[in-house]
């Protein structure tokens, strides 16, 4: 997810207004440990989505995720005594951002995992920097391409074709689920560009903007979910706990950790978490859910991540 900020984490849409390392007091827990914990939380999110959708409808999983995540951020905002954003214009833009960066991609991933393994969903998520690079060439005139970044874009999408087994005619691939996962990944950079154009410099803190945005996404799902789903007649415990962990840890707590990392070590270092997420998602899916893994999946994932890294390269001053 994101706020009105100048720096984002590609694979998750997270952001902070901080643009460099903090010079404030050192935190009790070393940033490397928090970085590793954040990688685990976001990497396991795809497994938690899969477990949640075994007993609950995708919209219900997303609503629960957003509600638990919003609760965590609400507590943090209250403890820090942050002021919520002001102005109808700001809230209107946050409503759109909530759709593009939370409600829509979270729902698409949940629907996608009805028919595709969590490992594939995690790898599709890693394509967000590639989509972002492609879109920025059109939408952000100040973000000019370089040969290295264009090469990274091509390499990344070659990796996607490798993961999907293009040389086999995509045999055995669930086209609908894969398309939904890729569309979810595409939704993030569209949202980042929207936020960059409409909310940058709005004055609100990253925490308050994030909390408000997540709250609005929760409202959106609260309106949509009853229309397309029926109220559950039973509440299996394990999937319910998975949804609670997905929201409380994978959304709420993860955003707080990422917010602190960007403040302390800067966005460039913090966004490196992107490249660990598909690795963890794949390991978790294979080890805990027994999902199958062919050679093309890890090989293609490495190519995707290499391409994504190149698209983030900036020319030396």
Short mmCIF file of C-alpha atoms in Angstrom, two decimals:
data_model
loop_
_atom_site.label_atom_id
_atom_site.label_comp_id
_atom_site.label_asym_id
_atom_site.label_seq_id
_atom_site.Cartn_x
_atom_site.Cartn_y
_atom_site.Cartn_z
CA UNK A 1 0.00 0.00 0.00
CA UNK A 2 1.07 3.61 -0.24
CA UNK A 3 0.74 7.11 1.11
CA UNK A 4 1.31 10.51 -0.40
CA UNK A 5 5.01 10.05 -0.58
CA UNK A 6 7.93 10.35 -2.88
CA UNK A 7 9.39 6.90 -2.34
CA UNK A 8 7.74 3.52 -2.66
CA UNK A 9 8.43 -0.14 -2.20
CA UNK A 10 7.54 -1.69 -5.55
CA UNK A 11 6.19 -5.08 -4.66
CA UNK A 12 3.88 -4.01 -1.89
CA UNK A 13 3.07 -0.44 -2.68
CA UNK A 14 4.33 0.69 0.69
CA UNK A 15 5.73 4.18 1.06
CA UNK A 16 7.00 6.81 3.38
CA UNK A 17 7.60 10.51 3.25
CA UNK A 18 11.13 9.92 4.43
CA UNK A 19 13.75 10.35 1.74
CA UNK A 20 16.88 9.42 3.60
CA UNK A 21 18.30 7.76 6.68
CA UNK A 22 17.14 9.11 10.01
CA UNK A 23 19.48 10.98 12.28
CA UNK A 24 17.25 10.38 15.32
CA UNK A 25 17.82 7.97 18.21
CA UNK A 26 18.74 4.39 17.41
CA UNK A 27 16.02 1.79 17.75
CA UNK A 28 16.27 -1.08 20.20
CA UNK A 29 15.97 -3.71 17.46
CA UNK A 30 18.60 -3.56 14.73
CA UNK A 31 17.17 -2.57 11.34
CA UNK A 32 18.56 -5.73 9.72
CA UNK A 33 16.43 -7.90 11.99
CA UNK A 34 13.37 -5.80 11.20
CA UNK A 35 14.22 -6.00 7.51
CA UNK A 36 14.36 -9.79 7.72
CA UNK A 37 11.10 -9.95 9.69
CA UNK A 38 9.40 -7.73 7.13
CA UNK A 39 10.59 -10.00 4.31
CA UNK A 40 9.13 -13.02 6.12
CA UNK A 41 5.80 -11.32 6.82
CA UNK A 42 5.26 -10.21 3.24
CA UNK A 43 6.64 -13.46 1.83
CA UNK A 44 4.18 -15.53 3.91
CA UNK A 45 1.26 -13.29 2.95
CA UNK A 46 0.56 -15.33 -0.18
CA UNK A 47 0.40 -18.54 1.85
CA UNK A 48 -2.00 -16.85 4.28
CA UNK A 49 -4.22 -15.74 1.41
CA UNK A 50 -4.34 -19.30 0.10
CA UNK A 51 -5.29 -20.68 3.52
CA UNK A 52 -7.92 -18.00 4.03
CA UNK A 53 -9.62 -18.62 0.69
CA UNK A 54 -9.99 -22.32 1.51
CA UNK A 55 -12.98 -21.46 3.72
CA UNK A 56 -13.91 -17.84 3.01
CA UNK A 57 -14.77 -15.94 -0.16
CA UNK A 58 -11.98 -13.80 -1.62
CA UNK A 59 -13.81 -10.55 -0.82
CA UNK A 60 -14.27 -11.74 2.76
CA UNK A 61 -10.56 -12.52 3.05
CA UNK A 62 -9.71 -9.05 1.74
CA UNK A 63 -12.22 -7.33 4.03
CA UNK A 64 -10.81 -9.15 7.05
CA UNK A 65 -7.27 -8.32 5.99
CA UNK A 66 -8.06 -4.62 5.65
CA UNK A 67 -10.05 -4.47 8.89
CA UNK A 68 -7.29 -6.07 10.97
CA UNK A 69 -4.65 -3.94 9.26
CA UNK A 70 -6.62 -0.75 9.85
CA UNK A 71 -7.03 -1.63 13.54
CA UNK A 72 -3.25 -1.95 13.97
CA UNK A 73 -2.59 1.40 12.29
CA UNK A 74 -5.40 3.08 14.24
CA UNK A 75 -3.71 2.06 17.49
CA UNK A 76 -0.36 3.37 16.22
CA UNK A 77 -1.93 6.69 15.17
CA UNK A 78 -3.60 7.05 18.57
CA UNK A 79 -0.40 6.22 20.47
CA UNK A 80 1.63 8.71 18.42
CA UNK A 81 -1.21 11.24 18.55
CA UNK A 82 -1.02 11.78 14.82
CA UNK A 83 -3.53 14.10 13.17
CA UNK A 84 -5.64 12.60 10.39
CA UNK A 85 -5.51 14.22 6.93
CA UNK A 86 -7.69 17.26 6.37
CA UNK A 87 -9.55 18.58 3.37
CA UNK A 88 -12.16 17.01 1.08
CA UNK A 89 -9.72 17.00 -1.84
CA UNK A 90 -7.14 14.97 0.09
CA UNK A 91 -9.73 12.43 1.21
CA UNK A 92 -11.07 12.14 -2.34
CA UNK A 93 -7.62 11.33 -3.69
CA UNK A 94 -7.02 8.91 -0.83
CA UNK A 95 -10.23 7.12 -1.78
CA UNK A 96 -8.90 6.50 -5.28
CA UNK A 97 -5.51 5.48 -3.89
CA UNK A 98 -7.21 3.06 -1.49
CA UNK A 99 -8.93 1.38 -4.43
CA UNK A 100 -5.83 1.13 -6.62
CA UNK A 101 -3.32 0.20 -3.92
CA UNK A 102 -5.37 -1.85 -1.46
CA UNK A 103 -8.93 -2.88 -2.21
CA UNK A 104 -8.39 -3.85 -5.85
CA UNK A 105 -5.00 -5.64 -5.79
CA UNK A 106 -5.71 -7.41 -2.49
CA UNK A 107 -9.00 -8.71 -3.91
CA UNK A 108 -7.44 -9.73 -7.22
CA UNK A 109 -4.72 -11.72 -5.48
CA UNK A 110 -7.33 -13.44 -3.31
CA UNK A 111 -9.39 -14.41 -6.37
CA UNK A 112 -6.26 -15.46 -8.26
CA UNK A 113 -5.23 -17.88 -5.52
CA UNK A 114 -8.47 -19.79 -5.91
CA UNK A 115 -6.93 -21.36 -9.01
CA UNK A 116 -3.16 -20.74 -8.94
CA UNK A 117 -0.56 -21.71 -6.31
CA UNK A 118 0.68 -19.15 -3.83
CA UNK A 119 4.17 -19.54 -5.29
CA UNK A 120 3.02 -18.23 -8.67
CA UNK A 121 1.10 -15.37 -7.03
CA UNK A 122 4.24 -14.32 -5.16
CA UNK A 123 6.28 -14.29 -8.35
CA UNK A 124 3.59 -12.34 -10.23
CA UNK A 125 3.74 -9.79 -7.42
CA UNK A 126 7.43 -9.26 -8.17
CA UNK A 127 6.53 -7.91 -11.61
CA UNK A 128 5.25 -4.64 -10.11
CA UNK A 129 8.58 -2.82 -10.67
CA UNK A 130 8.48 -3.91 -14.31
CA UNK A 131 4.97 -2.54 -14.81
CA UNK A 132 6.02 0.58 -12.95
CA UNK A 133 8.98 1.12 -15.24
CA UNK A 134 6.84 0.68 -18.35
CA UNK A 135 4.13 3.04 -17.09
CA UNK A 136 6.56 5.70 -15.89
CA UNK A 137 7.97 6.05 -19.40
CA UNK A 138 4.54 7.26 -20.46
CA UNK A 139 3.12 8.95 -17.38
CA UNK A 140 6.16 10.51 -15.68
CA UNK A 141 8.04 12.80 -18.02
CA UNK A 142 10.79 13.41 -15.44
CA UNK A 143 11.51 9.69 -15.10
CA UNK A 144 13.50 9.19 -18.27
CA UNK A 145 14.64 5.74 -19.39
CA UNK A 146 18.23 4.59 -19.63
CA UNK A 147 19.61 1.68 -21.60
CA UNK A 148 20.13 -0.30 -18.40
CA UNK A 149 16.57 0.23 -17.21
CA UNK A 150 15.06 -0.61 -20.60
CA UNK A 151 17.21 -3.75 -20.71
CA UNK A 152 15.93 -4.62 -17.23
CA UNK A 153 12.36 -4.22 -18.45
CA UNK A 154 12.94 -6.63 -21.32
CA UNK A 155 14.80 -9.09 -19.11
CA UNK A 156 12.06 -9.00 -16.50
CA UNK A 157 9.29 -9.84 -18.91
CA UNK A 158 11.47 -12.60 -20.38
CA UNK A 159 11.52 -13.98 -16.85
CA UNK A 160 7.73 -13.81 -16.69
CA UNK A 161 7.48 -15.85 -19.90
CA UNK A 162 9.92 -18.37 -18.39
CA UNK A 163 7.82 -18.73 -15.24
CA UNK A 164 4.68 -19.23 -17.31
CA UNK A 165 6.32 -21.79 -19.61
CA UNK A 166 5.75 -19.88 -22.84
CA UNK A 167 7.75 -22.41 -24.92
CA UNK A 168 5.21 -25.07 -23.93
CA UNK A 169 2.27 -22.98 -25.04
CA UNK A 170 1.42 -22.17 -21.40
CA UNK A 171 0.12 -25.72 -20.98
CA UNK A 172 -1.26 -26.50 -17.52
CA UNK A 173 -1.44 -22.80 -16.70
CA UNK A 174 -4.65 -21.34 -15.30
CA UNK A 175 -4.96 -18.29 -17.51
CA UNK A 176 -7.68 -16.59 -15.46
CA UNK A 177 -5.89 -16.84 -12.12
CA UNK A 178 -2.54 -15.81 -13.58
CA UNK A 179 -4.10 -12.84 -15.36
CA UNK A 180 -5.76 -11.69 -12.14
CA UNK A 181 -2.43 -11.89 -10.27
CA UNK A 182 -0.64 -9.91 -12.97
CA UNK A 183 -3.43 -7.31 -12.99
CA UNK A 184 -3.05 -7.00 -9.21
CA UNK A 185 0.65 -6.33 -9.69
CA UNK A 186 -0.15 -3.77 -12.39
CA UNK A 187 -2.60 -1.98 -10.08
CA UNK A 188 0.19 -1.01 -7.66
CA UNK A 189 2.27 1.17 -10.04
CA UNK A 190 -0.89 2.75 -11.44
CA UNK A 191 -1.73 3.72 -7.89
CA UNK A 192 1.81 4.99 -7.20
CA UNK A 193 1.68 7.25 -10.23
CA UNK A 194 -1.73 8.55 -9.17
CA UNK A 195 -0.48 9.27 -5.66
CA UNK A 196 2.66 10.93 -6.99
CA UNK A 197 0.59 13.24 -9.16
CA UNK A 198 -2.16 14.08 -6.65
CA UNK A 199 -0.96 13.66 -3.06
CA UNK A 200 2.76 14.40 -3.09
CA UNK A 201 3.47 17.29 -0.78
CA UNK A 202 0.01 17.26 0.77
CA UNK A 203 1.53 17.75 4.20
CA UNK A 204 0.15 14.74 6.08
CA UNK A 205 2.47 12.32 7.82
CA UNK A 206 3.07 8.96 6.18
CA UNK A 207 1.48 7.13 9.10
CA UNK A 208 -1.72 9.18 9.16
CA UNK A 209 -2.10 9.10 5.36
CA UNK A 210 -1.52 5.36 5.34
CA UNK A 211 -4.02 4.78 8.12
CA UNK A 212 -6.66 6.92 6.42
CA UNK A 213 -6.12 5.15 3.12
CA UNK A 214 -6.41 1.71 4.67
CA UNK A 215 -9.58 2.79 6.48
CA UNK A 216 -11.12 3.94 3.19
CA UNK A 217 -10.19 0.64 1.53
CA UNK A 218 -11.92 -1.19 4.39
CA UNK A 219 -15.07 0.87 3.80
CA UNK A 220 -14.96 0.04 0.10
CA UNK A 221 -14.78 -3.70 0.79
CA UNK A 222 -17.45 -3.41 3.47
CA UNK A 223 -19.81 -2.08 0.80
CA UNK A 224 -18.84 -4.57 -1.90
CA UNK A 225 -18.55 -7.80 0.08
CA UNK A 226 -22.24 -8.20 1.11
CA UNK A 227 -23.32 -7.70 -2.49
CA UNK A 228 -21.17 -10.50 -3.92
CA UNK A 229 -20.95 -12.94 -1.00
CA UNK A 230 -23.21 -14.52 1.59
CA UNK A 231 -22.50 -14.31 5.30
CA UNK A 232 -20.58 -17.42 6.45
CA UNK A 233 -22.59 -19.97 8.40
CA UNK A 234 -19.47 -21.35 10.05
CA UNK A 235 -16.10 -19.89 10.93
CA UNK A 236 -13.25 -22.43 10.59
CA UNK A 237 -10.51 -21.41 13.01
CA UNK A 238 -7.33 -21.93 10.95
CA UNK A 239 -8.44 -19.86 7.91
CA UNK A 240 -9.78 -17.20 10.29
CA UNK A 241 -6.42 -17.02 12.06
CA UNK A 242 -4.72 -16.81 8.66
CA UNK A 243 -6.85 -13.77 7.76
CA UNK A 244 -6.14 -12.16 11.12
CA UNK A 245 -2.40 -12.70 10.65
CA UNK A 246 -2.59 -11.45 7.06
CA UNK A 247 -4.20 -8.23 8.23
CA UNK A 248 -2.63 -7.64 11.61
CA UNK A 249 0.88 -8.75 10.67
CA UNK A 250 1.09 -8.76 6.87
CA UNK A 251 -0.66 -5.41 6.45
CA UNK A 252 -0.76 -3.38 9.67
CA UNK A 253 2.46 -4.33 11.47
CA UNK A 254 4.38 -4.74 8.20
CA UNK A 255 3.55 -1.17 7.20
CA UNK A 256 4.71 0.13 10.56
CA UNK A 257 8.00 -1.77 10.21
CA UNK A 258 8.49 -0.54 6.67
CA UNK A 259 7.67 3.01 7.74
CA UNK A 260 10.41 2.79 10.38
CA UNK A 261 12.92 1.27 7.96
CA UNK A 262 12.47 4.01 5.39
CA UNK A 263 12.86 6.62 8.12
CA UNK A 264 16.01 5.00 9.52
CA UNK A 265 17.95 3.66 6.53
CA UNK A 266 16.27 5.38 3.58
CA UNK A 267 13.93 4.16 0.82
CA UNK A 268 16.63 2.63 -1.39
CA UNK A 269 17.72 0.14 1.26
CA UNK A 270 14.20 -0.45 2.53
CA UNK A 271 12.84 -1.32 -0.91
CA UNK A 272 15.35 -4.17 -1.26
CA UNK A 273 12.82 -6.26 0.65
CA UNK A 274 11.09 -6.58 -2.72
CA UNK A 275 13.63 -9.11 -3.92
CA UNK A 276 13.21 -11.47 -0.97
CA UNK A 277 9.41 -11.73 -1.07
CA UNK A 278 9.02 -14.18 -4.01
CA UNK A 279 11.81 -16.36 -2.65
CA UNK A 280 10.07 -16.68 0.71
CA UNK A 281 6.65 -17.07 -0.89
CA UNK A 282 7.94 -19.92 -3.05
CA UNK A 283 9.67 -21.67 -0.15
CA UNK A 284 6.59 -21.35 2.04
CA UNK A 285 4.22 -22.64 -0.64
CA UNK A 286 6.36 -25.67 -1.42
CA UNK A 287 7.27 -26.56 2.17
CA UNK A 288 3.99 -25.89 3.94
CA UNK A 289 1.31 -26.26 1.27
CA UNK A 290 2.98 -28.97 -0.80
CA UNK A 291 2.76 -26.94 -4.00
CA UNK A 292 4.64 -28.35 -6.95
CA UNK A 293 7.68 -26.62 -8.37
CA UNK A 294 9.19 -27.07 -11.82
CA UNK A 295 12.62 -25.80 -12.85
CA UNK A 296 11.13 -22.93 -14.84
CA UNK A 297 9.56 -21.34 -11.76
CA UNK A 298 12.73 -20.56 -9.74
CA UNK A 299 14.77 -19.85 -12.87
CA UNK A 300 12.13 -17.47 -14.20
CA UNK A 301 11.79 -15.83 -10.79
CA UNK A 302 15.53 -15.10 -10.69
CA UNK A 303 15.30 -13.53 -14.16
CA UNK A 304 12.29 -11.45 -13.08
CA UNK A 305 14.10 -10.19 -9.99
CA UNK A 306 17.23 -9.39 -11.98
CA UNK A 307 15.19 -7.38 -14.46
CA UNK A 308 13.30 -5.62 -11.67
CA UNK A 309 16.61 -4.67 -10.02
CA UNK A 310 17.88 -3.18 -13.27
CA UNK A 311 14.71 -1.13 -13.74
CA UNK A 312 15.38 0.49 -10.37
CA UNK A 313 18.92 1.49 -11.31
CA UNK A 314 19.58 5.21 -11.42
CA UNK A 315 22.28 6.90 -13.48
CA UNK A 316 25.30 8.07 -11.51
CA UNK A 317 25.46 11.78 -10.88
#
